[in-house]
């Protein structure tokens, strides 16, 4: 490995240095601000991300970076469950997560705050990612933190205070309507003596007795209407020719939507999430040629949740019938029974989960200019240490609950209590939960940058060693390096050659390293004589790239798949006089001796242009082909081989699409400016080979279809009584059906409705198309900005308990009001009701429960005013603003949020703030 790496790095530098020496007679030219970047990348500034007030950095990135699809993460403080996809999905087995880097070093970025971020850049094509070797295929996200500059001390302080309000909260029916529909469901099932008699219905309707005929809105009981959120930031920036610095302190707090519990019980604590972020970046020019850059980022978070580790667990418990039991019984004990726990008591009387997490990312880089050898040459070395740890200090207990009934009469009520469920215990500490990871990174690099007349040369060679520890596991290692050389002639013709050479410990010895080359070319057409100084098209650049990248995150598989697996197996041998059966280990899985990483060939072409000095346009087309994806060798190796086979690197996919960015900006006088920016991106993937076993029907193959294509039954309306009575009308094989049940199509025409009729239909939950529209204007000190985000080519599945009336002993939502009855057969939007708590027909995966997942959302609106020069003889500005996030959504789901269908509710955020700089 070392010889190959050294030869690779030295080769690049020998070529560039020899060329420089041969042309040393040319007159060097000062650098000019002309774009010579020919790889595909997108970028957003930290200032833009600040417009979204959130404890989760990923939530601020949604829709902001062309080519990056960020799923909406939970709004619960401390929870980070977003997925990030660069140019869609290209694997059906391995991870699709991009590589995350902070100032060049791998580290988690979710704990950062926008106030410490200078920019976030997405690297997309092979020219940009091949140098990252085994980890570049899914794209690379570079976070650049803020640094100092040569200027007097600049102080900035901002405060933002707001509140969050839940939107589209689940709407379950009250006790009376639940009872009415439950009776209907029982009658549909053929029950004549229904549970709720007329006098019961009347008592529920009138609220006759809150203990015997309770009517509890469980969502309302555990949730408050609004939740405060606040963010404070203080930073210092400045420097001179010797020292430059940036220092920041940030505090963000979100108290969550769960009801305040401390006033209600001494056994609980209020929901709260508070995080402190510190950033210190210092650059020191020790001598003329020697410099040091020291980065330190620290994040400390305190997180408390009553009743469960996550608040979403409590919200999911609200699917309990409103008439199940009262919160409190007449004797002040908690209501409940053996079927349900009491959500209110779960919140207030089971203790709380409390955690403290610490994230540290540090880096030290030293750089020496080697102008004495040749001008523009420098060498640097860096070491980085990153660490994350979370520890829990929980106080937990249980409580007793009792069902209540009336042993007397309606006129002389005598409360009686059923069998106790659970026990009253004291709070007990539990500090057994914890998790952590850390990594240590060493890098060394040699850089060269110089301009000779019309020739510009940039070169870089680097070596990287990274060791990452996750809990008690054996360290994960990545060792290797890469090199890049860029050449430009006359600011017109651009060439970029790069390569990565990297290895990992998880692959077989002798097969641990891979070589990943890439090349890109560019042509700045606007610098040609026939377009130079053209007023209509002042800038035009064409570029293309092609290369090989890798992905060694292979999914949930054995880490060392090349090793045979042994375990105690069933069966044994009798030994001795007593014929005692002795068990022993046996081969349970063959190893994959050719186990290797996923590989992807990336092709990209792009155009960048400016029109009339007002419109900036960028268009990219990409076509990626990934191979060596792990797949079960069902078609390649026969099952009668006599052993359990490992997954082999057989799978292949393709992924292609486009990206478009269009920005218009203008100005009317000195005091009015405006802009409009539209971005969009599309990606469509397909499995081209998966080694699938032979299927009876062609539509059952996933090969030739999108990755994670849903397979569902095709709903065909509801059965009528005539169809039920007609023996020629097909019925499903899994259960008896009645009028009003969902009818499914026989897709294979075999005369049987069964699981073989599941058909590829709909999109996945990941959108194929995304778009953003960013509008802004500044008018005499006032400023306004709006950001719209929309997606298309997306299907959501209504699979949560909210849509499953009575299933699992659950409640009934307002969705069921559109149920099928003989009177509503022509207009029904929901199948007939059944009290069968495990219905085998209506809630099977089918198109009936699929919905168009497209939506258009107003992500952000912000209006501000800036007071200029408040202090004499010093630049000092004060900006005050109001802001709103997630203010409205146009979609096809209506009842729940199209991005968050269960758990912690989606929220709209409203805030006011001020920022002073001097």
XYZ file of C-alpha atoms in Angstrom, residues 119-834:
716
model
C -21.059 27.418 4.683
C -22.186 23.879 3.951
C -21.082 22.428 0.617
C -22.357 19.283 -1.053
C -19.821 17.519 -3.304
C -21.665 15.440 -5.875
C -19.650 14.131 -8.823
C -16.586 11.927 -9.085
C -14.247 14.858 -9.698
C -15.126 16.124 -6.222
C -15.544 12.838 -4.320
C -13.111 10.280 -5.801
C -10.352 11.561 -3.538
C -12.400 10.329 -0.565
C -11.960 6.755 -1.755
C -14.158 4.157 -0.088
C -16.509 6.795 1.300
C -17.214 9.084 -1.634
C -19.963 7.306 -3.579
C -22.839 8.763 -1.524
C -21.559 12.323 -1.806
C -19.668 14.425 0.692
C -20.968 17.235 2.897
C -18.307 19.761 3.893
C -19.095 22.052 6.792
C -16.815 25.065 6.951
C -16.944 26.846 10.287
C -16.408 30.569 10.687
C -12.932 31.999 11.088
C -11.399 35.327 11.942
C -10.333 38.021 9.506
C -8.051 41.028 9.459
C -10.250 43.660 11.059
C -10.887 45.435 14.369
C -12.803 43.475 16.971
C -16.315 42.704 15.751
C -18.876 41.817 18.404
C -22.217 40.278 17.544
C -25.054 39.416 19.910
C -28.415 38.013 18.922
C -31.484 36.886 20.824
C -34.460 35.069 19.352
C -37.520 34.091 21.360
C -40.562 32.293 20.040
C -43.045 29.528 20.469
C -43.988 26.358 18.663
C -47.557 25.284 18.017
C -48.552 21.784 16.981
C -50.211 21.490 13.580
C -52.472 18.693 12.344
C -52.784 16.983 15.705
C -54.550 13.582 15.520
C -58.310 14.007 15.925
C -59.896 11.034 17.663
C -63.635 10.743 18.231
C -65.183 11.534 21.587
C -66.727 8.889 23.812
C -70.242 9.155 22.414
C -69.230 8.869 18.758
C -66.767 6.109 19.593
C -69.572 4.134 21.235
C -71.935 4.714 18.318
C -69.358 3.495 15.800
C -68.371 0.574 17.992
C -71.968 -0.591 18.039
C -72.085 -0.272 14.279
C -68.876 -2.293 13.971
C -70.337 -5.059 16.157
C -73.515 -5.174 14.117
C -71.415 -5.432 10.974
C -69.762 -8.454 12.588
C -73.138 -10.048 13.264
C -73.350 -9.203 16.980
C -76.927 -8.520 18.066
C -76.311 -7.650 21.717
C -73.995 -4.689 21.205
C -71.773 -3.281 23.936
C -73.402 0.134 24.306
C -77.151 0.243 24.969
C -79.283 3.340 24.311
C -79.029 4.514 27.932
C -75.238 4.211 27.709
C -75.143 6.336 24.583
C -77.330 8.969 26.198
C -75.100 9.092 29.265
C -71.988 9.486 27.143
C -73.695 12.222 25.171
C -74.838 14.134 28.251
C -71.677 13.559 30.295
C -73.779 12.001 33.033
C -70.870 10.683 35.147
C -67.241 11.351 34.305
C -66.058 8.223 36.132
C -68.496 5.654 34.809
C -68.924 7.310 31.405
C -65.615 9.081 30.870
C -64.871 11.238 27.850
C -61.133 11.907 27.867
C -59.276 13.698 25.104
C -55.944 12.033 25.759
C -54.020 14.238 23.344
C -55.291 17.357 25.084
C -54.457 15.932 28.511
C -50.791 15.268 27.767
C -50.014 18.160 25.415
C -49.893 21.881 25.874
C -50.939 24.272 23.163
C -47.625 26.055 22.648
C -44.027 25.455 23.609
C -41.364 28.159 24.088
C -38.127 28.067 22.128
C -35.254 30.509 22.461
C -31.784 31.022 21.064
C -28.993 33.362 22.210
C -25.691 33.885 20.457
C -22.579 35.919 21.264
C -19.541 36.002 19.001
C -16.241 37.845 18.631
C -14.274 38.092 15.412
C -11.244 39.987 14.236
C -7.490 39.876 13.935
C -4.385 41.241 12.319
C -1.607 39.935 10.112
C -0.362 37.687 12.907
C -3.453 36.400 14.723
C -7.033 35.981 13.537
C -9.801 34.640 15.727
C -13.457 33.702 15.876
C -15.072 32.836 19.208
C -18.750 32.013 19.750
C -21.049 31.036 22.596
C -24.553 29.855 21.791
C -27.441 28.663 23.954
C -30.645 27.156 22.577
C -33.575 25.868 24.603
C -36.793 24.082 23.691
C -39.181 22.930 26.408
C -41.318 20.721 24.196
C -45.033 20.116 23.783
C -45.550 17.705 26.661
C -47.614 19.061 29.511
C -45.695 20.587 32.414
C -45.511 17.758 34.943
C -43.597 19.173 37.904
C -46.625 21.076 39.268
C -48.669 17.876 38.965
C -46.367 15.320 40.562
C -43.219 15.161 42.622
C -42.271 12.030 40.666
C -41.681 13.808 37.378
C -39.768 16.600 35.694
C -40.755 18.912 32.872
C -39.724 18.161 29.337
C -36.716 20.272 28.447
C -33.820 20.387 26.016
C -30.971 22.877 26.428
C -27.756 22.869 24.432
C -24.639 25.008 24.847
C -22.302 25.418 21.883
C -18.827 26.910 22.037
C -16.619 27.537 19.024
C -13.053 28.858 18.979
C -11.109 29.014 15.700
C -7.703 30.683 15.821
C -5.168 31.221 13.023
C -1.619 32.270 13.914
C 1.155 33.249 11.505
C 4.083 32.258 13.723
C 6.611 33.316 11.121
C 6.464 34.499 7.543
C 6.287 30.918 6.331
C 4.958 28.948 9.303
C 1.325 29.105 10.441
C -0.900 27.272 12.890
C -4.682 26.825 12.771
C -6.442 25.567 15.911
C -10.141 24.623 15.861
C -12.247 23.719 18.846
C -15.963 23.046 18.905
C -17.854 21.952 21.987
C -21.498 21.062 22.442
C -23.100 20.143 25.776
C -26.779 19.187 25.890
C -29.088 18.502 28.818
C -32.239 16.621 27.934
C -35.135 15.611 30.172
C -38.274 13.739 29.115
C -41.000 12.621 31.543
C -42.565 9.210 31.174
C -40.369 7.855 28.380
C -37.003 8.218 26.736
C -38.656 10.050 23.855
C -41.746 12.256 23.939
C -42.985 10.590 20.767
C -43.623 7.436 22.824
C -46.130 9.340 24.968
C -47.859 10.874 21.953
C -48.247 7.436 20.368
C -50.215 6.318 23.443
C -53.045 8.755 22.767
C -54.715 6.181 20.498
C -56.855 5.012 23.431
C -60.647 5.217 23.323
C -61.987 8.319 25.016
C -64.308 6.165 27.134
C -61.702 3.580 28.205
C -61.415 4.951 31.769
C -61.125 8.280 33.586
C -57.790 9.853 34.377
C -58.573 9.636 38.087
C -61.062 7.408 39.841
C -63.400 8.782 42.520
C -60.965 7.656 45.232
C -58.159 9.582 43.501
C -56.426 6.458 42.187
C -55.526 6.269 38.554
C -57.950 4.812 36.071
C -56.806 2.002 33.823
C -57.194 -1.663 33.080
C -55.197 -4.657 31.880
C -55.558 -3.592 28.236
C -54.385 0.005 28.534
C -52.059 2.010 30.678
C -53.060 5.544 31.593
C -51.252 8.053 29.302
C -51.630 10.854 31.841
C -50.175 8.696 34.611
C -47.485 7.426 32.245
C -46.476 11.039 31.832
C -46.625 12.110 35.479
C -46.025 8.969 37.549
C -43.379 6.832 35.853
C -40.426 9.116 36.531
C -38.264 10.694 33.881
C -35.336 10.135 31.573
C -32.489 12.615 31.937
C -29.381 12.661 29.788
C -26.283 14.727 29.267
C -24.425 14.554 25.979
C -21.060 16.040 25.073
C -19.652 16.513 21.600
C -16.097 17.702 21.026
C -14.432 18.318 17.698
C -10.885 19.628 17.756
C -8.214 19.975 15.120
C -4.717 21.390 14.948
C -3.081 22.103 11.606
C 0.429 23.405 10.958
C 1.521 24.704 7.561
C 4.961 25.568 6.238
C 5.428 27.474 3.007
C 8.241 26.040 0.884
C 8.788 28.993 -1.412
C 12.538 28.444 -1.030
C 12.107 25.253 -3.082
C 9.607 26.623 -5.566
C 7.112 29.395 -5.126
C 3.578 28.258 -4.299
C 4.647 25.018 -2.612
C 3.579 24.266 0.978
C 3.368 21.314 3.319
C 0.963 20.801 6.185
C 0.112 18.276 8.862
C -2.944 18.007 11.028
C -4.364 15.980 13.858
C -8.034 15.920 14.858
C -9.884 14.369 17.754
C -13.663 14.105 17.760
C -15.781 12.581 20.468
C -19.448 12.130 21.377
C -20.803 10.714 24.615
C -24.269 10.511 26.104
C -25.003 9.271 29.596
C -28.381 8.829 31.250
C -29.366 9.436 34.837
C -32.925 8.160 34.927
C -35.372 8.071 37.805
C -38.063 5.491 37.117
C -41.072 4.058 38.898
C -44.407 2.342 38.298
C -47.931 3.133 39.420
C -51.116 1.206 40.182
C -54.258 1.637 38.112
C -57.774 0.350 38.665
C -60.892 -0.119 36.553
C -63.993 1.397 38.122
C -67.619 0.279 37.819
C -70.973 0.779 39.529
C -72.153 -1.884 41.925
C -75.290 0.109 42.689
C -77.949 1.720 40.560
C -78.158 4.848 38.456
C -79.851 6.626 41.356
C -77.628 5.181 44.067
C -74.125 4.864 42.669
C -71.745 2.556 44.495
C -68.262 2.678 43.015
C -66.353 -0.552 43.002
C -62.847 -1.189 41.767
C -61.527 -4.097 39.782
C -58.235 -5.899 39.998
C -55.215 -3.669 40.450
C -52.896 -3.407 37.482
C -49.289 -2.505 38.232
C -47.752 -1.502 41.547
C -46.931 1.781 43.221
C -43.174 1.934 43.624
C -40.663 4.569 44.636
C -38.338 6.344 42.239
C -35.261 4.267 41.525
C -32.141 5.508 39.839
C -30.888 3.906 36.645
C -27.577 5.023 35.175
C -26.911 1.954 33.067
C -27.673 3.595 29.725
C -24.909 5.283 27.751
C -23.418 5.455 24.285
C -20.348 6.967 22.695
C -18.077 7.197 19.716
C -14.759 8.906 19.032
C -12.256 9.175 16.239
C -8.654 10.207 15.809
C -7.469 11.501 12.444
C -3.972 12.268 11.176
C -3.382 13.933 7.830
C -0.404 15.186 5.911
C -0.588 17.106 2.663
C 1.609 18.748 0.076
C 0.107 21.652 -1.877
C 1.221 23.614 -4.876
C -0.471 26.643 -6.382
C 1.035 28.955 -8.980
C 0.226 31.007 -12.052
C 2.624 31.465 -14.983
C 1.376 33.820 -17.600
C -1.647 32.083 -19.080
C -0.999 28.871 -17.181
C -2.423 28.127 -13.726
C -1.465 24.983 -11.824
C -2.832 23.682 -8.537
C -1.857 20.348 -7.040
C -2.468 18.516 -3.809
C -1.357 15.182 -2.395
C -2.464 13.917 0.984
C -2.250 11.027 3.385
C -4.975 10.206 5.941
C -5.191 7.806 8.855
C -8.464 7.556 10.769
C -9.381 5.327 13.689
C -13.002 5.385 14.864
C -14.322 3.706 17.984
C -18.031 3.034 18.456
C -18.816 1.815 21.964
C -16.922 -1.377 22.820
C -16.450 -2.470 19.200
C -13.112 -3.043 17.538
C -11.877 0.237 15.982
C -12.909 1.049 12.422
C -9.899 2.050 10.317
C -9.555 4.025 7.102
C -6.036 4.488 5.774
C -5.013 5.997 2.493
C -4.594 9.161 0.586
C -5.172 10.898 -2.661
C -3.959 13.487 -5.074
C -5.391 16.115 -7.334
C -3.915 18.322 -10.021
C -5.788 21.161 -11.693
C -4.625 23.022 -14.754
C -6.093 26.049 -16.501
C -4.916 27.660 -19.698
C -5.761 31.258 -20.387
C -8.809 31.050 -18.098
C -10.517 29.133 -20.898
C -9.534 25.473 -20.835
C -9.691 23.591 -17.542
C -8.484 20.128 -16.572
C -8.800 18.359 -13.238
C -7.278 14.933 -12.510
C -7.773 13.304 -9.125
C -7.462 9.934 -7.470
C -8.013 8.340 -4.108
C -6.326 5.266 -2.713
C -7.893 3.997 0.494
C -8.330 0.859 2.547
C -10.471 -0.463 5.377
C -9.923 -3.156 7.974
C -13.234 -4.920 7.309
C -12.194 -6.514 4.015
C -10.025 -9.601 3.410
C -6.273 -9.223 3.673
C -4.875 -8.409 0.268
C -8.199 -6.917 -0.821
C -8.472 -4.044 1.614
C -7.386 -1.163 -0.641
C -8.954 0.378 -3.704
C -7.961 2.935 -6.321
C -10.501 5.572 -7.360
C -9.534 7.801 -10.308
C -11.537 10.686 -11.767
C -11.152 13.366 -14.400
C -12.971 16.573 -15.285
C -12.698 19.058 -18.138
C -14.097 22.538 -18.509
C -14.375 25.280 -21.097
C -15.042 28.903 -20.183
C -16.651 29.818 -23.471
C -17.225 33.431 -22.455
C -13.464 33.997 -22.417
C -13.200 33.140 -26.097
C -12.823 35.998 -28.502
C -16.230 35.490 -30.084
C -18.008 35.928 -26.722
C -15.685 38.142 -24.729
C -17.361 41.259 -23.349
C -20.707 40.048 -24.642
C -23.444 41.914 -22.805
C -26.124 39.287 -23.332
C -23.998 36.331 -22.207
C -21.152 37.706 -20.088
C -20.368 34.298 -18.582
C -20.684 30.760 -19.955
C -18.875 27.633 -18.789
C -19.241 24.012 -19.900
C -17.913 21.156 -17.772
C -17.938 17.364 -17.616
C -16.549 14.742 -15.272
C -16.240 10.979 -14.983
C -14.735 8.735 -12.354
C -14.960 5.886 -9.894
C -16.029 6.149 -6.249
C -16.677 3.673 -3.430
C -18.978 2.958 -0.494
C -17.864 0.641 2.311
C -20.963 1.153 4.487
C -22.562 -2.098 3.421
C -25.708 -2.037 5.552
C -26.766 -4.361 8.350
C -24.384 -7.186 7.565
C -21.641 -9.014 9.425
C -18.715 -6.673 9.689
C -16.169 -9.265 8.559
C -18.211 -11.141 5.996
C -15.234 -13.033 4.629
C -15.043 -15.114 7.841
C -17.100 -18.306 8.185
C -19.680 -18.127 10.983
C -20.028 -20.851 13.600
C -22.577 -21.307 16.358
C -24.172 -24.056 18.420
C -26.499 -25.872 16.098
C -29.588 -27.991 16.600
C -29.022 -31.705 16.911
C -26.105 -33.501 18.502
C -24.455 -36.850 19.122
C -25.176 -39.327 21.961
C -22.137 -40.323 23.970
C -21.441 -42.635 26.879
C -23.450 -45.276 28.654
C -26.320 -42.904 29.243
C -26.419 -41.795 25.615
C -26.224 -38.167 26.693
C -26.627 -35.851 23.712
C -23.708 -33.478 23.356
C -24.163 -30.317 21.323
C -21.384 -28.474 19.597
C -20.645 -25.687 17.157
C -21.422 -25.962 13.497
C -20.952 -23.922 10.362
C -23.952 -21.586 10.109
C -22.840 -19.295 7.296
C -20.134 -19.487 4.683
C -17.819 -16.520 4.407
C -17.577 -14.345 1.303
C -13.881 -14.521 0.492
C -14.294 -11.887 -2.231
C -16.152 -9.461 0.016
C -15.597 -5.927 -1.274
C -17.084 -2.446 -1.204
C -19.735 -0.986 -3.461
C -18.362 0.868 -6.465
C -19.964 3.594 -8.510
C -19.048 5.112 -11.845
C -20.218 8.705 -11.914
C -20.767 10.788 -15.031
C -21.725 14.464 -14.897
C -22.105 17.288 -17.403
C -22.966 20.843 -16.500
C -23.494 24.347 -17.791
C -23.049 27.592 -15.869
C -24.060 30.930 -17.319
C -24.930 34.502 -16.566
C -27.440 36.292 -18.750
C -27.644 40.084 -18.953
C -25.787 40.328 -15.636
C -29.111 39.543 -13.970
C -29.760 35.827 -14.364
C -27.397 33.162 -13.024
C -28.115 29.703 -14.410
C -26.626 26.330 -13.550
C -27.769 23.013 -15.033
C -26.331 19.555 -14.331
C -27.134 16.111 -15.667
C -25.756 13.052 -13.896
C -25.757 9.326 -14.623
C -24.352 6.976 -11.987
C -23.962 3.207 -12.165
C -23.287 1.331 -8.941
C -22.171 -2.283 -8.778
C -20.798 -4.847 -6.304
C -23.842 -4.306 -4.091
C -24.405 -7.145 -1.638
C -27.280 -9.426 -2.622
C -28.423 -12.927 -1.785
C -27.148 -15.184 -4.618
C -30.542 -16.806 -5.148
C -30.169 -17.006 -8.920
C -26.395 -17.440 -9.222
C -25.889 -20.372 -6.830
C -28.333 -23.272 -6.417
C -29.814 -23.895 -2.976
C -28.825 -27.578 -3.026
C -25.189 -26.630 -2.477
C -25.733 -27.748 1.128
C -24.694 -24.651 3.084
C -26.081 -21.304 4.146
C -24.702 -18.852 1.630
C -23.508 -15.338 2.404
C -24.547 -12.323 0.410
C -22.254 -11.719 -2.518
C -21.272 -8.549 -4.375
C -23.656 -9.156 -7.251
C -26.125 -6.260 -7.230
C -26.181 -3.397 -9.701
C -28.208 -0.193 -9.978
C -28.334 2.967 -12.021
C -29.351 6.443 -10.909
C -29.745 9.483 -13.125
C -31.263 12.937 -12.983
C -30.734 16.652 -13.301
C -30.309 19.765 -11.186
C -31.286 23.323 -12.034
C -30.483 26.590 -10.293
C -31.816 29.908 -11.560
C -31.243 33.194 -9.743
C -32.456 36.648 -10.707
C -31.256 39.736 -8.875
C -31.753 43.423 -9.450
C -31.611 46.838 -7.897
C -33.740 49.980 -8.102
C -31.632 52.851 -6.907
C -29.377 52.695 -3.886
C -31.974 51.632 -1.341
C -33.949 48.899 -3.074
C -32.650 45.483 -4.086
C -34.368 42.193 -4.722
C -33.753 38.624 -5.798
C -35.564 35.422 -6.701
C -33.850 32.049 -6.712
C -35.371 28.802 -7.961
C -33.678 25.442 -7.503
C -34.867 21.975 -8.457
C -33.452 18.498 -8.695
C -34.656 15.119 -9.929
C -33.245 11.632 -9.468
C -34.632 8.335 -10.753
C -33.052 5.018 -9.867
C -33.450 1.435 -11.020
C -32.215 -1.975 -9.910
C -30.485 -3.508 -12.923
C -29.507 -6.806 -11.275
C -30.241 -8.413 -7.889
C -29.751 -12.173 -8.410
C -33.369 -12.867 -7.546
C -34.793 -16.351 -7.385
C -37.112 -17.390 -10.175
C -40.543 -15.805 -9.768
C -43.823 -17.150 -11.002
C -44.867 -13.765 -12.405
C -42.688 -11.120 -14.023
C -44.135 -8.275 -11.961
C -42.755 -9.891 -8.794
C -39.169 -9.110 -9.786
C -37.632 -6.044 -8.207
C -35.001 -5.996 -10.961
C -35.908 -3.312 -13.457
C -37.828 -1.325 -10.840
C -36.963 1.578 -8.530
C -35.077 0.799 -5.343
C -37.518 0.073 -2.496
C -40.458 -0.047 -4.883
C -43.643 -0.641 -2.809
C -45.530 -3.872 -3.516
C -49.181 -3.649 -2.537
C -52.539 -5.154 -3.363
C -54.549 -3.146 -5.881
C -57.756 -1.952 -4.259
C -60.841 -2.060 -6.465
C -63.545 -0.393 -4.404
C -65.737 -2.089 -1.804
C -67.660 -5.324 -2.019
C -71.406 -4.979 -2.419
C -73.832 -7.478 -0.956
C -74.608 -8.680 -4.456
C -70.922 -9.425 -5.028
C -70.664 -11.214 -1.703
C -73.565 -13.437 -2.731
C -72.189 -14.047 -6.220
C -69.879 -17.116 -6.263
C -68.322 -15.888 -9.508
C -66.900 -12.813 -7.783
C -63.464 -13.576 -6.392
C -62.971 -13.430 -2.623
C -59.617 -13.228 -0.787
C -58.005 -16.365 0.566
C -57.007 -14.962 3.950
C -60.415 -14.301 5.520
C -64.137 -14.142 4.986
C -65.308 -10.784 3.678
C -68.554 -8.869 3.883
C -70.207 -6.011 2.076
C -68.158 -2.876 2.620
C -64.816 -4.659 2.817
C -62.046 -3.632 0.428
C -62.026 -5.585 -2.813
C -58.707 -6.417 -4.476
C -57.800 -7.143 -8.063
C -56.570 -10.535 -9.245
C -53.381 -9.266 -10.868
C -52.122 -12.633 -12.082
C -55.523 -13.881 -13.289
C -55.185 -17.179 -11.457
C -58.675 -16.989 -9.981
C -57.353 -16.498 -6.427
C -56.880 -13.331 -4.391
C -53.755 -13.867 -2.311
C -50.362 -12.310 -1.591
C -49.197 -13.208 -5.095
C -51.414 -10.354 -6.273
C -49.233 -7.756 -4.544
C -48.174 -5.486 -7.377
C -45.543 -2.751 -7.816
C -47.469 0.482 -7.393
C -46.679 3.990 -6.215
C -43.452 5.769 -5.366
C -41.292 5.413 -2.279
C -41.428 7.908 0.589
C -38.298 9.574 -0.804
C -39.289 12.193 -3.397
C -37.950 11.896 -6.918
C -38.284 15.637 -7.490
C -37.569 18.520 -5.115
C -37.706 22.266 -5.634
C -37.147 25.434 -3.668
C -38.130 29.049 -4.276
C -36.289 31.705 -2.297
C -37.564 35.293 -2.570
C -36.109 38.359 -0.922
C -35.959 42.142 -1.018
C -34.395 45.039 0.871
C -36.261 48.355 0.865
C -34.904 51.362 2.776
C -33.684 49.365 5.736
C -36.528 46.858 5.669
C -35.860 43.323 4.487
C -38.146 40.413 3.725
C -37.495 36.830 2.677
C -39.736 33.868 1.865
C -38.716 30.288 1.227
C -41.031 27.729 -0.373
C -40.118 24.065 -0.645
C -41.965 21.394 -2.568
C -41.526 17.765 -3.565
C -43.126 15.415 -6.094
C -42.872 11.772 -7.098
C -43.503 10.612 -3.546
C -46.010 8.228 -1.968
C -46.958 8.105 1.695
C -48.643 5.160 3.341
C -51.434 5.640 5.860
C -50.200 2.895 8.126
C -50.331 4.519 11.556
C -52.911 3.614 14.204
C -54.730 6.849 13.405
C -56.166 5.232 10.270
C -56.976 1.820 11.796
C -60.328 2.020 13.550
C -60.563 -0.340 16.551
C -57.444 -2.236 15.499
C -55.252 -3.367 18.369
C -57.970 -2.173 20.782
C -57.320 1.339 19.556
C -59.567 4.337 19.168
C -61.325 5.752 16.105
C -60.291 8.901 14.295
C -62.499 11.258 12.324
C -61.257 9.535 9.153
C -63.643 6.679 9.920
C -66.650 8.989 9.646
C -66.458 8.359 5.901
C -67.034 4.647 6.470
C -68.996 2.359 4.186
C -72.600 1.685 5.067
C -75.390 0.479 2.794
C -76.609 4.089 2.658
C -73.161 5.589 1.841
C -71.939 2.847 -0.464
C -71.508 5.224 -3.411
C -69.605 7.926 -1.500
C -67.725 5.977 1.200
C -64.052 6.746 1.687
C -63.385 4.151 4.396
C -64.213 0.435 4.610
C -66.989 -0.931 6.775
C -66.241 -0.875 10.463
C -65.414 -4.068 12.311
